[in-house]
Structure formats: C-alpha cells, structure tokens
Amino acid sequence: MTIDAIAYIQDELEKLGINYEFGMYTSHPVKYPYFVGEYSEVGEANEDGMDETTFILTGTSRGKGSLLELEEEKEKIRKHFKEHLAILGNSNGIAIYYSNAFTVPTDNDEIRRIQINLTIKEWKVE
C-alpha cells in the first residue's frame, strides 16, 4: 500500500466528516466517535502489478447510544465506498470497496468498538 493511497483514504474520510487518524489516535481532547486506520497487505503484487490490501478502520465511541453512533458512521463509510475508483497523485489507480464490519468486545461498559474492513486494490496506470 502506497503513502498516496493512505493519504487518499484520509482525505475521503475527512470529506465524510469522520473523525480519523492513521495508526494511532492522538488528538486531545478526545472527540468521540473516532476511527483509527491500519492495513494488512494480502500478498505480493499480482502478475498484472495490482496490489491488494485490507484496510482496517477501528471505531471507538463512549457513552449511552454510542454503538448507534458507530453504526451511523459505518453506514456513511459503506455507502461512500460501495464502488469507489480514483487516480492517485502518484498516477496509480485505486479501487476501494466496503467489505464487512463487526462489533469488537471491550472490557469497559462505557466504551464501544466496531471494525470496518475495506478492500483496496491499487495498480500502476501507464
């Protein structure tokens, strides 16, 4: 996954009004709900030069009704990335698709979490 792809996802989430940071949430004071992004590369590039990555968004919320807030944010993300194609600043093509989501158990009664998985396919455009 290229830096341009990571930056593109951040820009798209900002357009949606999603409170997001890559790697670790560092903003203070904490504004709930927030999402943290990370990725897992599926493997080496295919013969056609396409890389595939699972981009993981972990959302955290706090307080009464917080799981519903996460579901509302998930719906925005799901709709936006239903079939999303673009050309990045590095001239690579990118396709982003919503894959799935699930709630993540926590050991704190006030904190709720959700994981949203996006499939990213990136390739060189010549």
PDB file of C-alpha atoms in Angstrom:
ATOM      1  CA  MET A   1       0.000   0.000   0.000  1.00  0.00           C
ATOM      2  CA  THR A   2       1.437   3.334  -1.013  1.00  0.00           C
ATOM      3  CA  ILE A   3       1.591   6.520   1.034  1.00  0.00           C
ATOM      4  CA  ASP A   4      -0.593   8.154  -1.617  1.00  0.00           C
ATOM      5  CA  ALA A   5      -3.302   5.529  -1.001  1.00  0.00           C
ATOM      6  CA  ILE A   6      -3.158   6.091   2.773  1.00  0.00           C
ATOM      7  CA  ALA A   7      -3.418   9.858   2.265  1.00  0.00           C
ATOM      8  CA  TYR A   8      -6.302   9.405  -0.193  1.00  0.00           C
ATOM      9  CA  ILE A   9      -8.311   7.354   2.301  1.00  0.00           C
ATOM     10  CA  GLN A  10      -7.728  10.023   4.947  1.00  0.00           C
ATOM     11  CA  ASP A  11      -8.965  12.739   2.568  1.00  0.00           C
ATOM     12  CA  GLU A  12     -12.088  10.738   1.711  1.00  0.00           C
ATOM     13  CA  LEU A  13     -12.895  10.103   5.392  1.00  0.00           C
ATOM     14  CA  GLU A  14     -12.437  13.815   6.136  1.00  0.00           C
ATOM     15  CA  LYS A  15     -14.939  14.622   3.346  1.00  0.00           C
ATOM     16  CA  LEU A  16     -17.424  12.354   5.142  1.00  0.00           C
ATOM     17  CA  GLY A  17     -16.845  14.164   8.444  1.00  0.00           C
ATOM     18  CA  ILE A  18     -15.318  11.034  10.025  1.00  0.00           C
ATOM     19  CA  ASN A  19     -13.040  11.745  12.983  1.00  0.00           C
ATOM     20  CA  TYR A  20      -9.988   9.730  11.839  1.00  0.00           C
ATOM     21  CA  GLU A  21      -6.242   9.231  12.251  1.00  0.00           C
ATOM     22  CA  PHE A  22      -3.895   6.654  10.782  1.00  0.00           C
ATOM     23  CA  GLY A  23      -2.016   4.308  13.135  1.00  0.00           C
ATOM     24  CA  MET A  24      -2.978   5.824  16.471  1.00  0.00           C
ATOM     25  CA  TYR A  25      -5.475   8.386  17.682  1.00  0.00           C
ATOM     26  CA  THR A  26      -3.502  11.291  19.151  1.00  0.00           C
ATOM     27  CA  SER A  27      -5.890  14.270  19.169  1.00  0.00           C
ATOM     28  CA  HIS A  28      -6.666  15.890  22.509  1.00  0.00           C
ATOM     29  CA  PRO A  29      -9.222  16.297  23.826  1.00  0.00           C
ATOM     30  CA  VAL A  30     -10.639  13.029  22.526  1.00  0.00           C
ATOM     31  CA  LYS A  31     -13.658  13.571  20.295  1.00  0.00           C
ATOM     32  CA  TYR A  32     -15.957  10.542  20.080  1.00  0.00           C
ATOM     33  CA  PRO A  33     -16.647   8.658  17.938  1.00  0.00           C
ATOM     34  CA  TYR A  34     -13.222   8.340  16.346  1.00  0.00           C
ATOM     35  CA  PHE A  35     -11.622   5.883  13.944  1.00  0.00           C
ATOM     36  CA  VAL A  36      -8.072   4.594  13.615  1.00  0.00           C
ATOM     37  CA  GLY A  37      -6.802   3.107  10.364  1.00  0.00           C
ATOM     38  CA  GLU A  38      -4.293   0.352   9.747  1.00  0.00           C
ATOM     39  CA  TYR A  39      -3.751  -2.139   6.961  1.00  0.00           C
ATOM     40  CA  SER A  40      -2.811  -5.712   6.154  1.00  0.00           C
ATOM     41  CA  GLU A  41      -1.327  -6.439   2.753  1.00  0.00           C
ATOM     42  CA  VAL A  42      -2.810  -9.566   1.200  1.00  0.00           C
ATOM     43  CA  GLY A  43       0.394 -10.585  -0.567  1.00  0.00           C
ATOM     44  CA  GLU A  44       2.844  -9.560  -3.208  1.00  0.00           C
ATOM     45  CA  ALA A  45       1.665  -7.798  -6.327  1.00  0.00           C
ATOM     46  CA  ASN A  46      -0.150  -9.914  -8.871  1.00  0.00           C
ATOM     47  CA  GLU A  47       1.378 -10.531 -12.302  1.00  0.00           C
ATOM     48  CA  ASP A  48      -0.549  -7.526 -13.579  1.00  0.00           C
ATOM     49  CA  GLY A  49       1.098  -5.285 -10.937  1.00  0.00           C
ATOM     50  CA  MET A  50      -2.018  -4.913  -8.784  1.00  0.00           C
ATOM     51  CA  ASP A  51      -1.597  -4.906  -5.005  1.00  0.00           C
ATOM     52  CA  GLU A  52      -4.474  -5.873  -2.719  1.00  0.00           C
ATOM     53  CA  THR A  53      -4.780  -4.673   0.865  1.00  0.00           C
ATOM     54  CA  THR A  54      -7.337  -4.955   3.632  1.00  0.00           C
ATOM     55  CA  PHE A  55      -7.712  -1.535   5.222  1.00  0.00           C
ATOM     56  CA  ILE A  56      -8.998  -1.803   8.786  1.00  0.00           C
ATOM     57  CA  LEU A  57     -10.923   1.035  10.417  1.00  0.00           C
ATOM     58  CA  THR A  58     -11.485   0.593  14.144  1.00  0.00           C
ATOM     59  CA  GLY A  59     -14.117   2.934  15.528  1.00  0.00           C
ATOM     60  CA  THR A  60     -14.427   3.815  19.209  1.00  0.00           C
ATOM     61  CA  SER A  61     -17.288   5.587  20.973  1.00  0.00           C
ATOM     62  CA  ARG A  62     -18.207   6.258  24.562  1.00  0.00           C
ATOM     63  CA  GLY A  63     -21.445   6.615  26.480  1.00  0.00           C
ATOM     64  CA  LYS A  64     -25.110   5.920  26.027  1.00  0.00           C
ATOM     65  CA  GLY A  65     -26.141   5.424  22.414  1.00  0.00           C
ATOM     66  CA  SER A  66     -22.530   5.125  21.356  1.00  0.00           C
ATOM     67  CA  LEU A  67     -22.961   1.884  19.420  1.00  0.00           C
ATOM     68  CA  LEU A  68     -25.661   3.567  17.338  1.00  0.00           C
ATOM     69  CA  GLU A  69     -23.222   6.417  16.581  1.00  0.00           C
ATOM     70  CA  LEU A  70     -20.713   3.875  15.293  1.00  0.00           C
ATOM     71  CA  GLU A  71     -23.387   2.231  13.139  1.00  0.00           C
ATOM     72  CA  GLU A  72     -24.273   5.626  11.641  1.00  0.00           C
ATOM     73  CA  GLU A  73     -20.611   6.263  10.781  1.00  0.00           C
ATOM     74  CA  LYS A  74     -20.353   2.743   9.329  1.00  0.00           C
ATOM     75  CA  GLU A  75     -23.311   3.441   7.065  1.00  0.00           C
ATOM     76  CA  LYS A  76     -21.640   6.621   5.724  1.00  0.00           C
ATOM     77  CA  ILE A  77     -18.464   4.651   5.002  1.00  0.00           C
ATOM     78  CA  ARG A  78     -20.361   1.729   3.444  1.00  0.00           C
ATOM     79  CA  LYS A  79     -22.293   3.987   1.064  1.00  0.00           C
ATOM     80  CA  HIS A  80     -19.262   6.076   0.114  1.00  0.00           C
ATOM     81  CA  PHE A  81     -17.016   3.100  -0.632  1.00  0.00           C
ATOM     82  CA  LYS A  82     -19.620   0.937  -2.351  1.00  0.00           C
ATOM     83  CA  GLU A  83     -17.719   1.195  -5.655  1.00  0.00           C
ATOM     84  CA  HIS A  84     -15.033   3.843  -5.376  1.00  0.00           C
ATOM     85  CA  LEU A  85     -12.445   4.346  -8.141  1.00  0.00           C
ATOM     86  CA  ALA A  86      -9.820   7.087  -8.469  1.00  0.00           C
ATOM     87  CA  ILE A  87      -6.401   8.002  -9.858  1.00  0.00           C
ATOM     88  CA  LEU A  88      -3.928   8.970  -7.122  1.00  0.00           C
ATOM     89  CA  GLY A  89      -1.289  11.718  -7.160  1.00  0.00           C
ATOM     90  CA  ASN A  90       1.387   9.092  -7.941  1.00  0.00           C
ATOM     91  CA  SER A  91      -0.639   8.115 -11.072  1.00  0.00           C
ATOM     92  CA  ASN A  92      -1.688   4.760  -9.560  1.00  0.00           C
ATOM     93  CA  GLY A  93      -5.262   3.605  -9.949  1.00  0.00           C
ATOM     94  CA  ILE A  94      -7.153   2.704  -6.779  1.00  0.00           C
ATOM     95  CA  ALA A  95     -10.379   0.837  -6.159  1.00  0.00           C
ATOM     96  CA  ILE A  96     -11.864   0.847  -2.656  1.00  0.00           C
ATOM     97  CA  TYR A  97     -14.726  -1.436  -1.669  1.00  0.00           C
ATOM     98  CA  TYR A  98     -16.551  -1.860   1.631  1.00  0.00           C
ATOM     99  CA  SER A  99     -16.038  -5.493   2.695  1.00  0.00           C
ATOM    100  CA  ASN A 100     -17.641  -6.059   6.092  1.00  0.00           C
ATOM    101  CA  ALA A 101     -17.878  -4.905   9.687  1.00  0.00           C
ATOM    102  CA  PHE A 102     -18.335  -6.350  13.157  1.00  0.00           C
ATOM    103  CA  THR A 103     -18.514  -5.127  16.720  1.00  0.00           C
ATOM    104  CA  VAL A 104     -15.434  -5.607  18.884  1.00  0.00           C
ATOM    105  CA  PRO A 105     -15.924  -6.600  22.537  1.00  0.00           C
ATOM    106  CA  THR A 106     -14.378  -4.369  25.201  1.00  0.00           C
ATOM    107  CA  ASP A 107     -13.935  -4.823  28.930  1.00  0.00           C
ATOM    108  CA  ASN A 108     -15.283  -1.334  29.661  1.00  0.00           C
ATOM    109  CA  ASP A 109     -19.063  -0.788  29.946  1.00  0.00           C
ATOM    110  CA  GLU A 110     -18.769   2.762  28.584  1.00  0.00           C
ATOM    111  CA  ILE A 111     -16.645   2.033  25.506  1.00  0.00           C
ATOM    112  CA  ARG A 112     -17.990   0.536  22.275  1.00  0.00           C
ATOM    113  CA  ARG A 113     -15.956  -0.518  19.231  1.00  0.00           C
ATOM    114  CA  ILE A 114     -16.558  -1.550  15.663  1.00  0.00           C
ATOM    115  CA  GLN A 115     -14.176  -2.800  12.980  1.00  0.00           C
ATOM    116  CA  ILE A 116     -14.829  -1.924   9.359  1.00  0.00           C
ATOM    117  CA  ASN A 117     -12.830  -3.657   6.638  1.00  0.00           C
ATOM    118  CA  LEU A 118     -12.258  -2.092   3.239  1.00  0.00           C
ATOM    119  CA  THR A 119     -10.677  -3.906   0.307  1.00  0.00           C
ATOM    120  CA  ILE A 120      -8.126  -1.767  -1.530  1.00  0.00           C
ATOM    121  CA  LYS A 121      -6.787  -2.637  -4.971  1.00  0.00           C
ATOM    122  CA  GLU A 122      -4.009  -0.425  -6.292  1.00  0.00           C
ATOM    123  CA  TRP A 123      -2.180  -0.638  -9.596  1.00  0.00           C
ATOM    124  CA  LYS A 124       0.116   1.369 -11.822  1.00  0.00           C
ATOM    125  CA  VAL A 125      -1.565   3.263 -14.636  1.00  0.00           C
ATOM    126  CA  GLU A 126       0.684   3.890 -17.632  1.00  0.00           C
TER     127      GLU A 126
END
